[in-house]
């Protein structure tokens, strides 16, 4: 009898487990059908041009994606529980350590270790926001230390180069794609001289080291040397407007404003004929500069060469070759007979003309620097 009752109870439990398992499977299947049934009904109700097989495949894929997200969500919850458990355990250990009778040195070491960890965590967490705050402070400081003083208006196209005269009177020079070069008064912003001798874009302007001469390079495959004579206008004294009424202030401001629609450079004295024209390139002359002393000039061109000229005779002294692509710039040393040329071939070259012999222009030393 006891054996039979035990076996009956065991069979009854097994039957209940199977029944509950089947119910759970039914619930799972019904829930999945409910989840997939709604989109399926929605898709079937819509006017779709997709074949039924493709639509079924899409529904299956969407179901798999949903299940993957569910698994990730469950894993995320489990990880959060583990983290909470670890935090509670660490908190409990910290209380035990604080309650124990430890030496002052051990307590100090523990506290410093915890403080360093907290500091590192704070640095890592708020690094981005702190960087933004520091950048905003830097920007504010730079803006406070810099302000617009004057705007020079007169060219009708892009400005490619700006230079400052090395002799008195000190003027600004600009080279523009509008085929002109202009000289400006720094103090008043007025155009002093307009050079219109080129028939192409003026790409570079450089002033002679000791005379009132300007060297300009142009897209017309030439470089021009032209002489200018300027007289700086006397700066007008600033009127005391404290005693002037509001209407008078408006009238004065209207008179002083420049006409932006007009050609400001048209009022300047215009130079149309160069003193010397340097013609040897077969491409755009992109840059030019004076050698120390001002008796020779160098030009860089898109024809992959740099030419050295004698200023007095306009003769070509030497052609510097070696670059594989168009030259982009040339520059000279202020006190030594050194020339640097740069090119689109990713190199720049240093040319040395310091040999005092009569053939120094031909016995050059060349260094090529590649990146």
Coordinates of C-alpha atoms in Angstrom, one line a residue:
X1 CA 0.0 0.0 0.0
X2 CA 2.6 2.6 0.8
X3 CA 4.5 1.7 -2.3
X4 CA 1.4 2.1 -4.5
X5 CA 0.5 5.5 -3.0
X6 CA 4.0 6.8 -3.6
X7 CA 4.0 5.7 -7.2
X8 CA 0.6 7.2 -7.7
X9 CA 1.7 10.5 -6.3
X10 CA 4.8 10.4 -8.5
X11 CA 2.8 9.8 -11.6
X12 CA 0.4 12.5 -10.7
X13 CA 3.3 15.0 -10.3
X14 CA 4.8 14.0 -13.6
X15 CA 1.5 14.5 -15.3
X16 CA 1.0 17.9 -13.8
X17 CA 4.5 18.9 -15.0
X18 CA 3.8 17.8 -18.5
X19 CA 0.5 19.7 -18.5
X20 CA 2.1 22.9 -17.2
X21 CA 4.9 22.6 -19.8
X22 CA 2.4 22.1 -22.6
X23 CA 0.5 25.2 -21.3
X24 CA 3.7 27.2 -21.2
X25 CA 4.5 26.2 -24.8
X26 CA 1.0 27.1 -25.8
X27 CA 1.3 30.5 -24.2
X28 CA 4.7 31.0 -25.8
X29 CA 3.4 30.1 -29.2
X30 CA 0.3 32.1 -28.8
X31 CA 2.3 35.2 -27.7
X32 CA 4.6 34.8 -30.7
X33 CA 1.6 34.4 -33.0
X34 CA 0.2 37.6 -31.4
X35 CA 3.4 39.5 -32.0
X36 CA 3.9 38.3 -35.5
X37 CA 0.2 38.2 -36.3
X38 CA -0.3 42.0 -36.0
X39 CA 2.4 42.9 -38.5
X40 CA 1.3 40.1 -40.8
X41 CA -2.3 41.3 -40.7
X42 CA -1.1 44.8 -41.3
X43 CA 1.1 43.8 -44.2
X44 CA -1.7 41.6 -45.7
X45 CA -4.1 44.5 -45.4
X46 CA -1.7 46.8 -47.3
X47 CA -1.4 47.0 -51.0
X48 CA 2.1 45.6 -51.4
X49 CA 3.8 44.6 -54.6
X50 CA 6.1 42.2 -52.8
X51 CA 5.6 38.4 -53.4
X52 CA 4.2 36.5 -50.4
X53 CA 7.3 34.5 -50.0
X54 CA 9.5 37.6 -49.7
X55 CA 7.0 39.1 -47.2
X56 CA 7.0 35.9 -45.1
X57 CA 10.8 35.9 -45.1
X58 CA 10.9 39.6 -44.0
X59 CA 8.4 38.8 -41.1
X60 CA 10.6 35.9 -40.0
X61 CA 13.7 38.1 -40.0
X62 CA 11.9 40.8 -38.1
X63 CA 10.9 38.2 -35.5
X64 CA 14.5 37.0 -35.2
X65 CA 15.7 40.6 -34.7
X66 CA 13.1 41.1 -32.0
X67 CA 14.1 38.0 -30.2
X68 CA 17.8 39.0 -30.3
X69 CA 16.9 42.4 -28.8
X70 CA 14.9 40.6 -26.1
X71 CA 17.9 38.4 -25.3
X72 CA 20.2 41.5 -25.1
X73 CA 17.7 43.2 -22.9
X74 CA 17.6 40.3 -20.5
X75 CA 21.4 40.1 -20.4
X76 CA 21.6 43.7 -19.7
X77 CA 19.2 43.3 -16.7
X78 CA 21.3 40.4 -15.4
X79 CA 24.4 42.5 -15.7
X80 CA 22.8 45.3 -13.8
X81 CA 21.8 43.0 -11.0
X82 CA 25.3 41.6 -10.8
X83 CA 26.7 45.2 -10.6
X84 CA 24.3 46.1 -7.9
X85 CA 25.2 43.0 -6.0
X86 CA 28.9 43.8 -6.3
X87 CA 28.3 47.3 -5.1
X88 CA 26.5 46.1 -2.1
X89 CA 29.2 43.6 -1.3
X90 CA 31.9 46.3 -1.6
X91 CA 29.9 48.6 0.6
X92 CA 29.6 45.9 3.2
X93 CA 33.3 45.3 3.1
X94 CA 34.0 49.0 3.5
X95 CA 31.9 49.1 6.6
X96 CA 33.6 46.1 8.0
X97 CA 37.0 47.6 7.4
X98 CA 35.9 50.9 8.9
X99 CA 34.6 49.1 12.0
X100 CA 37.7 47.0 12.4
X101 CA 40.6 48.1 14.5
X102 CA 43.2 48.9 11.9
X103 CA 46.3 51.0 12.2
X104 CA 46.3 54.6 11.0
X105 CA 48.7 53.8 8.2
X106 CA 46.4 51.0 6.7
X107 CA 43.4 53.3 6.9
X108 CA 45.3 56.1 5.2
X109 CA 46.4 53.8 2.4
X110 CA 42.8 52.5 1.9
X111 CA 41.4 56.0 1.8
X112 CA 44.0 57.3 -0.6
X113 CA 43.4 54.2 -2.9
X114 CA 39.6 54.9 -2.9
X115 CA 40.2 58.6 -3.5
X116 CA 42.4 57.9 -6.5
X117 CA 39.9 55.5 -8.0
X118 CA 37.1 58.1 -7.5
X119 CA 39.2 60.8 -9.0
X120 CA 40.1 58.7 -12.1
X121 CA 36.4 57.8 -12.6
X122 CA 35.4 61.5 -12.4
X123 CA 38.1 62.4 -14.9
X124 CA 37.0 59.8 -17.3
X125 CA 33.4 60.6 -17.0
X126 CA 33.6 64.3 -17.3
X127 CA 36.6 64.7 -19.6
X128 CA 34.5 65.7 -22.6
X129 CA 32.4 68.3 -20.8
X130 CA 35.5 69.8 -19.1
X131 CA 37.3 70.1 -22.5
X132 CA 34.3 71.9 -23.9
X133 CA 34.3 74.3 -20.9
X134 CA 38.0 75.0 -21.3
X135 CA 37.6 75.5 -25.0
X136 CA 34.9 78.0 -24.4
X137 CA 37.1 80.0 -22.0
X138 CA 40.0 80.0 -24.5
X139 CA 37.7 81.2 -27.3
X140 CA 36.4 84.0 -25.1
X141 CA 39.9 85.1 -24.1
X142 CA 41.1 85.2 -27.7
X143 CA 38.2 87.2 -28.8
X144 CA 38.8 89.7 -26.1
X145 CA 42.4 90.1 -27.2
X146 CA 41.7 90.6 -30.9
X147 CA 39.4 93.0 -32.7
X148 CA 38.9 94.1 -36.3
X149 CA 40.7 97.4 -36.9
X150 CA 40.2 98.2 -40.6
X151 CA 38.8 96.7 -43.7
X152 CA 40.3 97.4 -47.1
X153 CA 37.8 97.4 -50.0
X154 CA 38.8 97.9 -53.6
X155 CA 39.5 94.6 -55.5
X156 CA 36.8 93.0 -57.6
X157 CA 38.0 89.4 -57.3
X158 CA 40.0 87.1 -55.1
X159 CA 43.1 88.3 -53.4
X160 CA 46.0 85.9 -53.7
X161 CA 48.9 87.6 -51.8
X162 CA 49.5 90.4 -49.3
X163 CA 52.9 92.1 -48.7
X164 CA 54.3 95.0 -46.7
X165 CA 56.8 97.5 -48.0
X166 CA 60.3 97.3 -46.4
X167 CA 61.1 101.0 -47.0
X168 CA 59.4 104.3 -46.0
X169 CA 56.6 105.1 -46.5
X170 CA 55.3 101.7 -45.3
X171 CA 52.4 100.6 -47.4
X172 CA 50.4 97.4 -48.0
X173 CA 50.4 95.6 -51.3
X174 CA 47.8 93.2 -52.6
X175 CA 47.7 90.9 -55.6
X176 CA 44.3 89.9 -57.0
X177 CA 42.7 87.8 -59.6
X178 CA 41.1 91.0 -61.1
X179 CA 44.4 91.5 -63.0
X180 CA 45.6 94.3 -60.7
X181 CA 47.9 95.0 -57.8
X182 CA 47.0 97.7 -55.3
X183 CA 49.0 99.7 -52.7
X184 CA 47.2 100.8 -49.6
X185 CA 47.7 103.2 -46.7
X186 CA 47.7 101.2 -43.5
X187 CA 46.4 104.0 -41.3
X188 CA 43.5 105.3 -43.5
X189 CA 42.8 102.2 -45.6
X190 CA 42.8 104.4 -48.8
X191 CA 44.1 103.0 -52.1
X192 CA 47.3 104.8 -53.1
X193 CA 48.4 103.2 -56.4
X194 CA 46.9 100.8 -58.8
X195 CA 49.0 98.7 -61.1
X196 CA 47.2 97.4 -64.2
X197 CA 50.0 96.2 -66.4
X198 CA 49.2 92.5 -66.4
X199 CA 46.7 90.7 -68.6
X200 CA 46.2 87.8 -66.2
X201 CA 45.6 87.2 -62.6
X202 CA 48.2 88.8 -60.3
X203 CA 49.4 85.9 -58.0
X204 CA 52.2 87.5 -56.0
X205 CA 53.6 90.9 -54.9
X206 CA 56.9 91.6 -53.2
X207 CA 58.6 94.9 -52.4
X208 CA 62.2 95.7 -53.1
X209 CA 64.4 95.7 -50.0
X210 CA 65.7 99.3 -50.4
X211 CA 63.8 101.1 -53.3
X212 CA 60.3 101.9 -54.1
X213 CA 60.0 99.0 -56.5
X214 CA 57.4 96.2 -56.6
X215 CA 57.7 92.7 -58.2
X216 CA 54.5 91.0 -59.3
X217 CA 54.0 87.6 -60.8
X218 CA 51.0 86.8 -63.0
X219 CA 49.1 84.2 -64.9
X220 CA 50.1 85.8 -68.1
X221 CA 53.4 83.9 -67.8
X222 CA 55.4 87.1 -66.9
X223 CA 56.7 88.9 -63.9
X224 CA 56.8 92.7 -63.8
X225 CA 58.9 95.1 -61.9
X226 CA 57.3 98.6 -61.6
X227 CA 58.2 101.7 -59.7
X228 CA 55.8 103.5 -57.5
X229 CA 55.9 106.9 -55.7
X230 CA 53.3 107.4 -53.0
X231 CA 52.6 110.1 -50.5
X232 CA 50.7 109.0 -47.5
X233 CA 47.6 111.1 -46.8
X234 CA 47.5 113.0 -43.5
X235 CA 45.2 111.2 -41.1
X236 CA 42.1 113.3 -40.4
X237 CA 41.6 114.3 -36.7
X238 CA 38.7 112.6 -35.0
X239 CA 36.0 115.1 -34.4
X240 CA 34.5 115.5 -31.0
X241 CA 30.9 114.3 -31.4
X242 CA 29.9 114.7 -27.8
X243 CA 28.3 118.1 -28.6
X244 CA 26.7 117.1 -31.8
X245 CA 23.0 116.2 -31.9
X246 CA 21.7 112.8 -33.0
X247 CA 20.6 114.1 -36.4
X248 CA 24.0 115.5 -37.2
X249 CA 25.6 112.3 -36.2
X250 CA 23.5 110.4 -38.7
X251 CA 24.4 112.8 -41.5
X252 CA 28.1 112.6 -40.8
X253 CA 28.1 108.8 -40.8
X254 CA 26.3 108.7 -44.1
X255 CA 29.0 110.9 -45.7
X256 CA 31.9 108.9 -44.2
X257 CA 30.6 105.5 -45.3
X258 CA 32.4 104.2 -48.5
X259 CA 30.3 103.4 -51.5
X260 CA 30.6 99.6 -51.7
X261 CA 29.0 99.5 -55.1
X262 CA 31.6 101.8 -56.6
X263 CA 35.1 101.0 -57.7
X264 CA 37.3 102.4 -54.9
X265 CA 40.5 101.6 -56.8
X266 CA 39.4 103.8 -59.8
X267 CA 40.3 106.9 -57.8
X268 CA 43.9 105.7 -57.4
X269 CA 46.8 106.8 -59.7
X270 CA 47.1 103.9 -62.2
X271 CA 50.4 102.5 -63.6
X272 CA 50.0 100.5 -66.8
X273 CA 53.6 100.1 -68.1
X274 CA 56.2 98.1 -66.1
X275 CA 59.8 99.2 -65.7
X276 CA 61.0 95.7 -66.5
X277 CA 59.2 92.6 -67.8
X278 CA 60.6 89.1 -67.1
X279 CA 59.6 86.7 -69.8
X280 CA 61.0 83.2 -69.9
X281 CA 58.3 80.9 -68.5
X282 CA 55.9 78.7 -70.5
X283 CA 53.2 78.6 -67.8
X284 CA 51.6 80.6 -65.0
X285 CA 54.0 82.4 -62.8
X286 CA 52.7 81.6 -59.4
X287 CA 55.2 83.4 -57.1
X288 CA 58.3 85.7 -57.2
X289 CA 60.8 87.3 -54.8
X290 CA 63.9 89.5 -54.6
X291 CA 67.3 88.1 -53.7
X292 CA 69.2 89.8 -51.0
X293 CA 70.5 93.2 -52.3
X294 CA 67.6 93.5 -54.8
X295 CA 69.8 93.1 -58.0
X296 CA 68.3 89.7 -58.9
X297 CA 64.8 88.2 -58.7
X298 CA 63.5 84.6 -58.7
X299 CA 60.2 83.4 -60.1
X300 CA 58.3 80.1 -59.7
X301 CA 56.0 78.8 -62.4
X302 CA 53.6 76.0 -63.3
X303 CA 56.0 74.9 -66.0
X304 CA 58.0 73.1 -63.2
X305 CA 60.9 75.6 -63.2
X306 CA 62.1 78.5 -61.2
X307 CA 64.0 81.3 -63.1
X308 CA 66.7 83.6 -61.8
X309 CA 66.8 87.0 -63.5
X310 CA 69.1 90.0 -63.5
X311 CA 66.9 93.0 -62.7
X312 CA 68.9 95.6 -64.6
X313 CA 69.1 93.7 -67.9
X314 CA 66.0 91.5 -67.6
X315 CA 68.1 88.6 -68.7
X316 CA 67.6 85.0 -67.6
X317 CA 70.6 84.1 -65.4
X318 CA 69.7 80.5 -64.6
X319 CA 66.7 78.1 -64.7
X320 CA 66.3 75.9 -61.7
X321 CA 64.9 72.5 -62.8
X322 CA 64.3 69.3 -61.0
X323 CA 60.7 69.4 -59.7
X324 CA 58.4 66.8 -61.2
X325 CA 55.2 68.8 -61.0
X326 CA 54.1 72.5 -60.9
X327 CA 55.8 74.8 -58.5
X328 CA 53.6 76.4 -55.9
X329 CA 55.8 79.0 -54.2
X330 CA 59.3 80.4 -54.0
X331 CA 61.0 82.4 -51.2
X332 CA 64.4 83.9 -50.5
X333 CA 66.5 84.3 -47.4
X334 CA 66.6 87.9 -46.1
X335 CA 70.4 88.0 -45.6
X336 CA 71.8 85.0 -47.5
X337 CA 71.8 84.0 -51.2
X338 CA 69.4 81.1 -50.6
X339 CA 66.3 80.2 -52.5
X340 CA 63.5 77.8 -51.5
X341 CA 61.0 76.4 -54.1
X342 CA 58.0 74.2 -53.3
X343 CA 56.1 72.0 -55.7
X344 CA 53.0 69.8 -56.0
X345 CA 55.4 66.8 -56.2
X346 CA 55.4 66.8 -52.3
X347 CA 59.0 68.2 -52.1
X348 CA 60.6 71.5 -51.5
X349 CA 64.2 72.4 -52.6
X350 CA 66.8 74.7 -51.2
X351 CA 69.1 76.3 -53.7
X352 CA 72.5 77.8 -52.5
X353 CA 74.1 80.7 -54.5
X354 CA 76.6 81.8 -51.8
X355 CA 79.7 80.7 -53.8
X356 CA 81.6 84.0 -54.4
X357 CA 83.2 82.8 -57.7
X358 CA 82.1 84.3 -61.0
X359 CA 80.2 81.2 -61.9
X360 CA 78.4 80.9 -58.6
X361 CA 75.0 80.9 -60.3
X362 CA 76.0 77.7 -62.1
X363 CA 77.7 76.0 -59.2
X364 CA 74.7 75.6 -57.1
X365 CA 74.1 73.2 -54.2
X366 CA 70.7 71.5 -54.1
X367 CA 68.9 69.7 -51.3
X368 CA 65.6 68.0 -51.8
X369 CA 63.4 67.3 -48.8
X370 CA 60.6 64.7 -49.3
X371 CA 57.7 63.8 -47.0

